[in-house]
CSV table of C-alpha atoms and ligand atoms in Angstrom, one decimal:
chain,number,residue,atom,x,y,z
R,27,MET,CA,87.5,72.6,116.8
R,28,LEU,CA,88.7,68.8,116.7
R,29,ASN,CA,86.6,67.9,119.6
R,30,PRO,CA,83.4,69.9,120.3
R,31,LYS,CA,83.7,69.2,124.0
R,32,TYR,CA,86.5,71.9,124.1
R,33,GLU,CA,87.2,75.4,123.3
R,34,MET,CA,90.4,77.1,122.3
R,35,VAL,CA,91.7,80.1,124.1
R,36,ILE,CA,94.5,82.1,122.2
R,37,GLY,CA,96.6,85.2,123.1
R,38,LEU,CA,99.4,86.5,120.8
R,39,GLU,CA,102.5,88.4,121.4
R,40,THR,CA,103.3,89.9,118.0
R,41,HIS,CA,106.7,91.6,117.4
R,42,ALA,CA,107.2,93.9,114.4
R,43,GLU,CA,110.4,95.6,113.3
R,44,LEU,CA,110.0,99.3,112.9
R,45,SER,CA,111.4,100.6,109.5
R,46,THR,CA,113.3,103.7,111.2
R,47,GLU,CA,116.4,104.8,109.3
R,48,SER,CA,118.7,104.0,112.4
R,49,LYS,CA,118.6,101.6,115.2
R,50,ILE,CA,116.7,102.0,118.4
R,51,PHE,CA,119.6,102.8,120.7
R,52,CYS,CA,122.7,103.8,118.5
R,53,ALA,CA,123.1,105.5,115.1
R,54,CYS,CA,123.8,102.3,113.0
R,55,LYS,CA,121.7,101.9,109.9
R,56,ASN,CA,118.6,99.8,110.3
R,57,GLU,CA,118.6,97.9,107.0
R,58,PHE,CA,117.7,94.4,106.2
R,59,GLY,CA,120.0,92.5,103.8
R,60,SER,CA,123.3,94.4,104.4
R,61,GLU,CA,126.5,92.4,104.4
R,62,VAL,CA,126.8,90.8,107.9
R,63,ASN,CA,128.3,92.8,110.6
R,64,THR,CA,128.6,96.1,108.8
R,65,ASN,CA,125.7,97.9,110.6
R,66,CYS,CA,127.2,97.6,114.0
R,67,CYS,CA,129.1,99.7,116.7
R,68,PRO,CA,130.2,99.2,120.3
R,69,VAL,CA,126.6,100.1,121.5
R,70,CYS,CA,124.7,97.5,119.6
R,71,MET,CA,127.4,94.9,120.0
R,72,GLY,CA,126.9,95.4,123.8
R,73,MET,CA,130.5,96.5,124.6
R,74,PRO,CA,131.1,97.4,128.3
R,75,GLY,CA,131.0,101.2,128.9
R,76,SER,CA,128.8,101.9,125.8
R,77,LEU,CA,125.7,104.0,126.4
R,78,PRO,CA,122.4,103.7,124.6
R,79,GLN,CA,120.4,106.6,123.2
R,80,LEU,CA,116.8,106.2,122.4
R,81,ASN,CA,115.6,106.9,118.8
R,82,LYS,CA,112.8,109.2,118.7
R,83,MET,CA,111.2,107.8,115.6
R,84,ALA,CA,110.9,104.4,117.2
R,85,VAL,CA,108.8,106.1,120.0
R,86,GLU,CA,106.8,108.0,117.6
R,87,TYR,CA,105.9,104.8,115.5
R,88,ALA,CA,105.0,103.0,118.6
R,89,ILE,CA,102.5,105.7,119.5
R,90,MET,CA,101.0,105.5,116.0
R,91,MET,CA,100.4,101.9,116.3
R,92,GLY,CA,99.0,102.4,119.9
R,93,HIS,CA,96.6,104.9,118.4
R,94,ALA,CA,95.7,102.5,115.6
R,95,LEU,CA,94.9,99.9,118.1
R,96,ASN,CA,92.9,102.3,120.4
R,97,CYS,CA,95.5,102.1,123.1
R,98,GLU,CA,95.8,104.4,126.2
R,99,ILE,CA,99.1,106.3,125.6
R,100,ASN,CA,101.1,106.6,128.8
R,101,LEU,CA,102.7,110.0,128.9
R,102,VAL,CA,105.2,108.5,131.2
R,103,SER,CA,106.9,105.1,130.4
R,104,LYS,CA,110.2,103.6,131.2
R,105,MET,CA,112.9,101.1,129.9
R,106,ASP,CA,113.5,97.9,131.8
R,107,ARG,CA,116.1,95.1,131.5
R,108,LYS,CA,114.9,91.6,131.0
R,109,ASN,CA,117.9,89.5,132.1
R,110,TYR,CA,118.8,86.3,130.4
R,111,PHE,CA,121.9,84.8,128.8
R,112,TYR,CA,122.0,83.8,125.1
R,113,PRO,CA,124.9,84.3,122.4
R,114,ASP,CA,122.6,86.7,120.4
R,115,LEU,CA,122.4,89.1,123.4
R,116,PRO,CA,126.0,90.0,124.4
R,117,LYS,CA,124.7,92.3,127.2
R,118,SER,CA,122.9,89.4,128.7
R,119,TYR,CA,119.9,91.5,129.0
R,120,GLN,CA,117.3,92.8,126.6
R,121,VAL,CA,116.1,96.3,126.9
R,122,SER,CA,112.3,96.3,126.8
R,123,GLN,CA,109.4,97.8,128.6
R,124,VAL,CA,107.7,95.5,131.1
R,125,GLU,CA,106.5,97.4,134.0
R,126,GLN,CA,105.5,100.8,132.4
R,127,PRO,CA,104.9,100.3,128.7
R,128,ILE,CA,104.4,103.3,126.3
R,129,CYS,CA,101.0,102.0,125.3
R,130,GLY,CA,98.3,100.4,127.7
R,131,LYS,CA,94.9,98.7,127.1
R,132,GLY,CA,93.3,98.9,123.7
R,133,HIS,CA,91.4,96.8,121.1
R,134,ILE,CA,91.0,96.0,117.5
R,135,ASP,CA,87.7,95.2,115.7
R,136,LEU,CA,87.8,92.5,113.2
R,137,TYR,CA,85.2,91.0,110.8
R,138,VAL,CA,85.3,87.3,110.9
R,139,ASN,CA,82.9,84.8,109.6
R,140,GLY,CA,80.0,87.3,109.3
R,141,GLU,CA,80.4,89.0,112.8
R,142,THR,CA,82.4,91.7,114.3
R,143,LYS,CA,84.8,90.4,116.9
R,144,ARG,CA,86.6,92.6,119.4
R,145,ILE,CA,90.2,91.5,120.4
R,146,GLY,CA,91.6,93.3,123.5
R,147,ILE,CA,95.1,94.7,123.5
R,148,ASN,CA,96.8,94.4,127.0
R,149,GLN,CA,99.8,96.5,126.1
R,150,LEU,CA,102.1,97.8,123.3
R,151,HIS,CA,105.8,98.5,124.1
R,152,ILE,CA,109.1,99.2,122.4
R,153,GLU,CA,112.2,97.0,122.7
R,154,GLU,CA,115.5,96.1,121.0
R,155,ASP,CA,115.9,93.1,118.7
R,156,THR,CA,118.8,90.6,119.3
R,157,ALA,CA,121.5,89.8,117.0
R,158,LYS,CA,121.0,87.0,114.6
R,159,LEU,CA,122.5,83.6,114.9
R,160,ILE,CA,123.7,81.7,111.7
R,161,HIS,CA,124.1,78.1,112.4
R,162,GLU,CA,126.8,76.4,110.0
R,163,ASP,CA,127.9,72.7,110.1
R,164,ASP,CA,130.4,73.0,113.0
R,165,ALA,CA,129.9,76.6,114.2
R,166,THR,CA,127.4,79.2,115.0
R,167,LEU,CA,128.0,82.7,113.7
R,168,ILE,CA,126.6,86.0,115.0
R,169,ASP,CA,125.4,88.8,112.7
R,170,PHE,CA,125.0,92.1,114.8
R,171,ASN,CA,123.2,94.0,112.1
R,172,ARG,CA,119.9,93.0,113.5
R,173,ALA,CA,121.0,93.8,117.0
R,174,MET,CA,119.1,96.9,118.5
R,175,VAL,CA,116.8,97.0,115.5
R,176,PRO,CA,113.7,98.6,116.9
R,177,LEU,CA,110.7,96.4,117.6
R,178,ILE,CA,107.2,96.9,119.0
R,179,GLU,CA,105.6,94.2,120.9
R,180,ILE,CA,101.8,94.0,120.8
R,181,VAL,CA,100.3,91.8,123.6
R,182,SER,CA,96.8,90.7,123.0
R,183,ALA,CA,94.3,89.7,125.6
R,184,PRO,CA,93.4,86.0,125.4
R,185,ASP,CA,90.3,86.7,123.3
R,186,PHE,CA,90.8,84.5,120.2
R,187,ARG,CA,88.5,81.5,120.1
R,188,SER,CA,89.2,80.2,116.5
R,189,LEU,CA,92.0,80.0,113.9
R,190,ALA,CA,89.9,82.2,111.7
R,191,GLU,CA,90.1,85.0,114.3
R,192,VAL,CA,93.9,84.7,114.6
R,193,GLU,CA,94.4,84.8,110.9
R,194,ALA,CA,92.3,87.8,110.6
R,195,TYR,CA,94.1,89.6,113.4
R,196,LEU,CA,97.5,88.8,112.0
R,197,ASP,CA,96.5,89.9,108.4
R,198,ASN,CA,95.1,93.2,109.8
R,199,ILE,CA,98.2,93.8,112.0
R,200,LYS,CA,100.3,93.6,108.9
R,201,ALA,CA,98.0,95.7,106.9
R,202,ILE,CA,97.8,98.4,109.5
R,203,LEU,CA,101.7,98.5,109.8
R,204,GLU,CA,101.7,98.9,106.1
R,205,TYR,CA,99.0,101.6,106.2
R,206,LEU,CA,101.0,103.5,108.7
R,207,ASP,CA,104.2,102.9,106.8
R,208,ILE,CA,106.0,102.0,110.0
R,209,SER,CA,107.3,98.6,109.2
R,210,ASP,CA,108.2,96.5,106.1
R,211,ALA,CA,106.0,94.0,107.7
R,212,LYS,CA,107.6,91.1,105.6
R,213,MET,CA,107.3,87.7,107.2
R,214,GLN,CA,109.9,86.3,105.0
R,215,GLU,CA,112.4,88.8,106.2
R,216,GLY,CA,111.4,88.2,109.8
R,217,SER,CA,109.9,91.6,110.2
R,218,ILE,CA,106.8,90.1,112.0
R,219,ARG,CA,107.2,87.3,114.4
R,220,CYS,CA,104.9,86.1,117.2
R,221,ASP,CA,104.7,84.1,120.3
R,222,VAL,CA,101.6,82.0,120.6
R,223,ASN,CA,99.9,81.2,123.8
R,224,VAL,CA,97.5,78.4,123.8
R,225,SER,CA,95.1,76.8,126.3
R,226,ILE,CA,91.9,74.7,126.0
R,227,ASN,CA,88.9,74.4,128.4
R,228,GLU,CA,85.6,72.5,128.3
R,229,VAL,CA,83.0,74.5,126.6
R,230,GLY,CA,81.1,76.4,129.4
R,231,ALA,CA,84.0,76.1,131.9
R,232,THR,CA,84.2,79.3,134.3
R,233,GLU,CA,88.1,79.1,134.2
R,234,PHE,CA,90.8,78.9,131.5
R,235,GLY,CA,92.8,75.9,131.1
R,236,THR,CA,96.7,75.7,131.6
R,237,ARG,CA,98.5,77.8,129.1
R,238,ILE,CA,101.7,77.0,127.2
R,239,GLU,CA,103.6,79.5,125.2
R,240,VAL,CA,105.2,78.7,121.7
R,241,LYS,CA,108.0,81.1,121.1
R,242,ASN,CA,109.2,82.9,118.1
R,243,VAL,CA,106.9,81.8,115.3
R,244,SER,CA,108.1,83.4,112.2
R,245,THR,CA,105.3,82.9,109.7
R,246,PHE,CA,101.5,83.4,109.8
R,247,SER,CA,101.0,79.8,108.6
R,248,GLY,CA,103.3,78.6,111.2
R,249,ALA,CA,101.4,80.4,114.0
R,250,LEU,CA,98.1,78.7,112.7
R,251,ARG,CA,99.7,75.3,112.5
R,252,ALA,CA,101.4,75.7,115.9
R,253,ILE,CA,98.1,76.4,117.5
R,254,GLU,CA,96.3,73.5,115.7
R,255,TYR,CA,99.2,71.2,116.9
R,256,GLU,CA,99.0,72.3,120.4
R,257,VAL,CA,95.2,72.2,120.8
R,258,ALA,CA,95.4,68.5,119.4
R,259,ARG,CA,98.1,67.7,121.9
R,260,HIS,CA,96.1,69.3,124.9
R,261,ILE,CA,92.9,67.5,123.8
R,262,GLU,CA,94.9,64.3,123.8
R,263,ILE,CA,96.4,64.9,127.3
R,264,LEU,CA,93.0,65.9,128.8
R,265,GLU,CA,91.3,62.9,127.2
R,266,ARG,CA,94.0,60.7,128.8
R,267,GLY,CA,93.0,62.1,132.2
R,268,GLU,CA,96.2,63.9,132.6
R,269,GLU,CA,97.0,67.6,133.1
R,270,VAL,CA,98.6,69.9,130.7
R,271,GLN,CA,102.0,71.3,132.0
R,272,SER,CA,102.7,75.0,131.9
R,273,GLU,CA,105.7,75.5,129.9
R,274,THR,CA,107.6,77.4,127.0
R,275,ARG,CA,107.8,75.5,123.7
R,276,ARG,CA,109.5,76.0,120.4
R,277,TRP,CA,107.9,75.7,117.0
R,278,ASP,CA,109.7,73.7,114.4
R,279,ASP,CA,108.3,74.6,111.0
R,280,MET,CA,110.0,71.8,109.2
R,281,LYS,CA,108.7,69.0,111.4
R,282,GLY,CA,105.4,70.8,112.0
R,283,GLU,CA,105.6,70.2,115.7
R,284,THR,CA,106.4,72.0,119.0
R,285,ILE,CA,109.2,70.9,121.2
R,286,PRO,CA,109.6,71.7,125.0
R,287,MET,CA,112.2,74.3,125.8
R,288,ARG,CA,111.8,75.2,129.4
R,289,GLY,CA,109.2,74.8,132.3
R,290,LYS,CA,107.3,78.2,133.1
R,291,GLU,CA,109.3,78.5,136.5
R,292,ALA,CA,112.4,79.0,134.5
R,293,ASN,CA,110.9,82.1,133.0
R,294,ASP,CA,112.2,84.5,135.6
R,295,TYR,CA,113.8,87.4,133.9
R,296,LEU,CA,114.7,89.5,137.1
R,297,VAL,CA,113.2,92.6,135.5
R,298,PHE,CA,114.5,95.8,136.8
R,299,THR,CA,114.5,99.5,135.6
R,300,ASP,CA,117.3,100.1,133.1
R,301,PRO,CA,119.6,102.8,134.7
R,302,ASP,CA,120.9,103.9,131.3
R,303,PHE,CA,117.6,105.6,130.5
R,304,LEU,CA,115.6,108.4,131.7
R,305,PRO,CA,111.9,107.9,131.7
R,306,ILE,CA,110.1,108.6,128.3
R,307,VAL,CA,108.1,111.7,129.0
R,308,LEU,CA,105.5,112.8,126.2
R,309,GLU,CA,103.7,116.0,125.7
R,310,LYS,CA,99.9,115.3,125.4
R,311,SER,CA,99.8,117.8,122.4
R,312,TYR,CA,102.4,115.6,120.4
R,313,VAL,CA,100.4,112.5,121.2
R,314,ASP,CA,97.1,114.0,120.1
R,315,GLU,CA,98.9,115.3,116.9
R,316,LEU,CA,100.1,111.9,116.0
R,317,LYS,CA,96.4,110.6,116.4
R,318,THR,CA,95.3,113.1,113.6
R,319,ARG,CA,97.8,111.2,111.2
R,320,ILE,CA,96.0,107.8,111.4
R,321,PRO,CA,93.8,107.2,108.3
R,322,THR,CA,90.7,104.9,108.4
R,323,LEU,CA,92.3,101.5,108.9
R,324,PRO,CA,91.8,98.3,106.9
R,325,ASN,CA,89.8,96.4,109.6
R,326,GLU,CA,87.5,99.4,109.8
R,327,ARG,CA,87.1,99.4,106.1
R,328,VAL,CA,86.3,95.7,106.0
R,329,ILE,CA,83.4,96.2,108.3
R,330,LYS,CA,82.2,99.2,106.3
R,331,TYR,CA,82.4,97.4,102.9
R,332,VAL,CA,80.6,94.2,104.0
R,333,THR,CA,77.8,96.0,106.2
R,334,GLU,CA,77.2,99.1,104.0
R,335,TYR,CA,78.1,98.0,100.4
R,336,SER,CA,77.2,94.3,100.5
R,337,ILE,CA,80.8,93.2,99.4
R,338,PRO,CA,81.7,89.6,100.3
R,339,GLU,CA,84.0,89.4,103.3
R,340,SER,CA,87.0,87.9,101.6
R,341,GLU,CA,86.8,90.6,98.8
R,342,ALA,CA,86.4,93.4,101.3
R,343,ALA,CA,89.5,92.1,103.1
R,344,VAL,CA,91.6,91.8,99.8
R,345,LEU,CA,90.3,95.4,98.9
R,346,SER,CA,91.2,96.9,102.1
R,347,HIS,CA,94.6,95.4,102.7
R,348,SER,CA,96.2,97.7,99.9
R,349,LYS,CA,95.7,101.3,101.0
R,350,SER,CA,96.2,102.6,97.5
R,351,ARG,CA,93.6,100.3,96.0
R,352,SER,CA,91.2,100.9,98.9
R,353,ASP,CA,91.6,104.8,98.7
R,354,PHE,CA,90.9,104.6,94.9
R,355,PHE,CA,87.9,102.5,95.5
R,356,GLU,CA,86.6,104.8,98.0
R,357,GLU,CA,87.0,107.8,95.8
R,358,CYS,CA,85.0,106.1,93.2
R,359,VAL,CA,82.2,105.4,95.6
R,360,THR,CA,82.1,109.1,96.7
R,361,ILE,CA,81.6,110.2,93.1
R,362,GLY,CA,78.4,108.1,93.1
R,363,ASN,CA,75.9,106.8,90.5
R,364,ALA,CA,77.6,103.3,90.3
R,365,THR,CA,77.1,100.5,92.8
R,366,PRO,CA,80.0,100.0,95.0
R,367,LYS,CA,79.8,96.2,94.6
R,368,SER,CA,80.6,96.6,90.7
R,369,LEU,CA,83.1,99.1,91.5
R,370,ALA,CA,84.9,96.8,93.8
R,371,ASN,CA,84.8,94.0,91.1
R,372,TRP,CA,86.5,96.3,88.6
R,373,VAL,CA,89.1,97.4,91.2
R,374,LEU,CA,89.8,93.9,92.4
R,375,GLY,CA,89.6,92.3,88.9
R,376,ASP,CA,90.7,93.9,85.6
R,377,ILE,CA,92.2,97.0,87.1
R,378,SER,CA,94.3,95.0,89.5
R,379,LYS,CA,95.2,92.6,86.7
R,380,ILE,CA,96.6,95.5,84.6
R,381,ILE,CA,98.5,96.9,87.4
R,382,ASN,CA,99.9,93.6,88.7
R,383,ASP,CA,101.4,93.3,85.0
R,384,GLY,CA,103.6,96.1,86.1
R,385,LYS,CA,103.4,98.6,83.4
R,386,PHE,CA,100.8,100.8,84.8
R,387,THR,CA,99.7,102.2,88.3
R,388,LEU,CA,96.5,103.5,89.6
R,389,SER,CA,97.6,107.1,89.0
R,390,ASP,CA,97.3,106.3,85.2
R,391,ILE,CA,93.6,106.2,85.6
R,392,SER,CA,91.1,108.6,87.2
R,393,PRO,CA,88.4,107.5,89.6
R,394,GLN,CA,86.0,109.7,87.4
R,395,SER,CA,86.7,107.7,84.4
R,396,ILE,CA,86.2,104.4,86.1
R,397,VAL,CA,82.8,105.5,87.6
R,398,GLU,CA,81.7,106.8,84.1
R,399,MET,CA,82.6,103.4,82.5
R,400,VAL,CA,80.7,101.5,85.2
R,401,ARG,CA,77.7,103.7,84.9
R,402,ASN,CA,77.7,103.0,81.2
R,403,ILE,CA,77.7,99.4,81.8
R,404,GLU,CA,75.0,99.6,84.4
R,405,SER,CA,72.8,101.6,82.4
R,406,GLY,CA,73.2,99.1,79.4
R,407,LYS,CA,74.9,101.4,77.0
R,408,ILE,CA,77.9,99.3,76.8
R,409,SER,CA,78.4,95.5,77.6
R,410,ASN,CA,80.8,94.3,80.3
R,411,THR,CA,83.1,93.0,77.5
R,412,ALA,CA,83.2,96.5,76.0
R,413,GLY,CA,83.9,97.8,79.4
R,414,LYS,CA,87.3,96.0,79.3
R,415,THR,CA,88.2,97.6,76.0
R,416,VAL,CA,87.2,100.9,77.5
R,417,LEU,CA,89.5,100.3,80.4
R,418,ASP,CA,92.6,99.3,78.2
R,419,GLU,CA,92.0,102.5,76.4
R,420,LEU,CA,91.7,104.6,79.7
R,421,PHE,CA,95.2,103.4,80.7
R,422,THR,CA,96.9,104.1,77.4
R,423,THR,CA,95.2,107.1,76.0
R,424,ASP,CA,94.0,110.5,77.3
R,425,LYS,CA,90.5,110.1,75.8
R,426,SER,CA,87.2,110.2,77.8
R,427,VAL,CA,85.0,107.3,78.2
R,428,GLU,CA,82.5,108.9,75.8
R,429,GLN,CA,85.2,109.4,73.1
R,430,ILE,CA,86.3,105.9,73.5
R,431,ILE,CA,82.8,104.4,73.2
R,432,ALA,CA,82.2,106.5,70.0
R,433,ASP,CA,85.6,106.0,68.5
R,434,LYS,CA,85.4,102.2,68.9
R,435,GLY,CA,81.7,101.9,68.2
R,436,LEU,CA,81.2,100.1,71.4
R,437,ALA,CA,77.7,101.3,72.2
R,438,GLN,CA,75.6,98.2,72.8
R,439,LEU,CA,73.3,97.2,70.0
R,440,ASN,CA,69.8,96.9,71.6
R,441,ASP,CA,68.0,97.2,68.4
R,442,THR,CA,67.2,93.8,66.9
R,443,SER,CA,67.2,95.0,63.4
R,444,ALA,CA,70.8,95.9,63.8
R,445,LEU,CA,71.6,92.5,65.0
R,446,GLU,CA,69.6,90.4,62.7
R,447,GLN,CA,72.4,90.1,60.0
R,448,ILE,CA,74.9,89.2,62.6
R,449,VAL,CA,72.7,86.4,64.0
R,450,ALA,CA,71.9,85.1,60.4
R,451,ASP,CA,75.7,84.9,59.7
R,452,VAL,CA,76.5,83.0,62.9
R,453,LEU,CA,73.8,80.6,62.5
R,454,ALA,CA,74.9,79.9,58.8
R,455,ALA,CA,78.3,79.4,59.8
R,456,ASN,CA,77.4,76.8,62.5
R,457,PRO,CA,75.2,74.1,61.0
R,458,LYS,CA,76.6,71.3,63.3
R,459,THR,CA,75.8,73.3,66.5
R,460,ILE,CA,72.3,73.9,65.4
R,461,GLU,CA,71.9,70.2,64.8
R,462,ASP,CA,73.3,69.6,68.4
R,463,TYR,CA,70.8,72.3,69.8
R,464,LYS,CA,67.9,70.6,68.0
R,465,SER,CA,68.8,67.2,69.4
R,466,GLY,CA,68.4,68.6,72.9
R,467,LYS,CA,71.8,70.0,73.8
R,468,THR,CA,70.5,73.4,74.5
R,469,ASN,CA,73.7,74.5,76.4
R,470,VAL,CA,75.1,75.2,73.0
R,471,LEU,CA,73.1,78.3,73.0
R,472,GLY,CA,75.7,80.2,75.1
R,473,PHE,CA,78.4,79.3,72.4
R,474,LEU,CA,76.2,80.8,69.7
R,475,VAL,CA,75.6,84.0,71.8
R,476,GLY,CA,79.3,84.2,72.3
R,477,GLN,CA,80.0,84.0,68.5
R,478,CYS,CA,77.4,86.8,68.0
R,479,MET,CA,79.2,88.9,70.7
R,480,LYS,CA,82.4,88.4,69.0
R,481,ALA,CA,81.1,89.2,65.5
R,482,SER,CA,79.5,92.5,67.1
R,483,ARG,CA,82.9,93.3,68.8
R,484,GLY,CA,81.2,93.2,72.1
R,485,THR,CA,78.4,95.7,71.3
R,486,GLY,CA,75.5,93.2,70.9
R,487,ASN,CA,73.3,93.0,74.0
R,488,PRO,CA,73.8,89.4,75.1
R,489,GLN,CA,70.3,89.0,76.4
R,490,ILE,CA,68.6,90.2,73.4
R,491,LEU,CA,70.9,88.0,71.2
R,492,ASN,CA,70.0,85.1,73.3
R,493,ASP,CA,66.3,85.7,72.8
R,494,MET,CA,66.7,86.2,69.0
R,495,ILE,CA,68.6,82.9,68.5
R,496,LYS,CA,66.2,81.0,70.7
R,497,GLY,CA,63.3,82.5,68.8
R,498,ILE,CA,64.8,81.2,65.4
R,499,LEU,CA,65.9,77.8,66.6
R,500,ASP,CA,62.8,76.9,68.6
R,501,ASN,CA,60.6,77.7,65.6
O,613,ADP,P1,103.2,86.5,131.1
O,613,ADP,O1,103.5,87.8,131.9
O,613,ADP,O2,103.4,85.4,131.9
O,613,ADP,O3,103.8,86.3,129.8
O,613,ADP,P2,100.6,87.6,130.4
O,613,ADP,O4,99.5,87.8,131.3
O,613,ADP,O5,101.3,88.8,130.0
O,613,ADP,O6,101.6,86.5,131.0
O,613,ADP,O7,100.1,86.9,129.1
O,613,ADP,C1,101.0,86.7,128.0
O,613,ADP,C2,100.1,86.3,126.8
O,613,ADP,O8,99.3,85.0,127.1
O,613,ADP,C3,99.0,87.3,126.5
O,613,ADP,O9,99.1,87.4,125.1
O,613,ADP,C4,97.8,86.7,127.0
O,613,ADP,O10,96.5,86.9,126.3
O,613,ADP,C5,98.0,85.2,126.8
O,613,ADP,N1,97.2,84.4,127.8
O,613,ADP,C6,97.0,84.7,129.0
O,613,ADP,N2,96.2,83.5,129.7
O,613,ADP,C7,96.0,82.7,128.6
O,613,ADP,C8,95.3,81.5,128.5
O,613,ADP,N3,94.8,80.9,129.4
O,613,ADP,N4,95.3,80.9,127.2
O,613,ADP,C9,95.9,81.4,126.1
O,613,ADP,N5,96.5,82.6,126.2
O,613,ADP,C10,96.7,83.2,127.4
O,614,MG,MG1,105.2,86.7,127.8
O,615,ZN,ZN1,125.1,100.3,116.5
């Protein structure tokens, strides 16, 4: 916090586009990146007399996200009209769920800076996206491809007290959407956007300060910067002895500042039930069945990795945010006999590097063979360097770890007699380095050990080599 006298209070309204085949109220294709105005019809263009029909998959995806966030699922919910005028909304109302949303209260547990933090969810509902305005030099054009793309809006409780908590929340919401495979969750395509509510109060105060809302922030970094900007602005106002005005503001990402849009009293949407829809009535058995489809989620995995496996928080976050990588890691841990921490290092390090190069995927290696390789390293049979050679071979051949170690002669030489010749050759080839060592630059020892490792093709035991070289040079 910029000024320790104050505390920030943040609440987020996060919108995510759902990756259904068709739009929420019509049969048009729900697809990002199509030619403008090719995925539209009288319904999503808001023509008078057209009638909407609710997409069942949008409802299903919302329930799944509700389960993921431990929400109560309401067996009866309804659609409302939020009335306002804007060119991207030809009906002059947005169909949303205000009064009786599909999902009620819930929560998400996050691991932030060494502690578990629970963020409450006030509600989660479905709604339609608006058309997209394209601003040109002397005109504004409208692309209706985005109109009626299904959205979920997740409204958090005002439970955030730091930027780190906001960041962990947004990262995890994105990862959960990907785990459930219900949204592309791409910020750059506008699939996730949020409204940021900010207030500050003096530490220890019994009431929250006046809240402002920053609308339509379209990047995670923008959300964090908008909060920082607002907190600083509020502190300045209060320190001047003035009061923060309740209002809605807009984030300008280029300028890095928020701009007033309207006073809060102008926020009256005259909400009423949309007569074009019947209530959404769900069977409890259907809702319960959807719950069985929810895997262990990334935020839960982070907590487990940190507390049970002693994996550092940032690594645990990276590991858990990719479901395939995290599943692979957990399979390895289940096989056992190798420490989870070194398994995590391999999955995040060399294995990810090979996969990121694009030629291979995780299905090209088996968890069994990775565990086997790590076991061999941990028992001292092969060096870490030799492990990398084994890994390359595991991706490109069908050989077992044992076979690779034997074929490539990778078994670590722990026997000093087998290493004596290598050490002698390396010392003979580096008289200058030896002089350096004797004149006090003892850090050249690492270089000499490295040369011996190289000469032994990674099979020398570095600790033994270190002791042998030191033994010769110090006498
Ligand atoms: P409204 O209906 O006026 O939009 P809500 O009570 O639904 O208000 O809250 C909207 C968002 O504002 C929620 O995400 C909530 O957590 C957040 N919020 C409420 N009070 C505060 C506050 N004092 N400071 C920051 N955020 C707040
Ligand atoms: Mg609101
Ligand atoms: Zn349509």
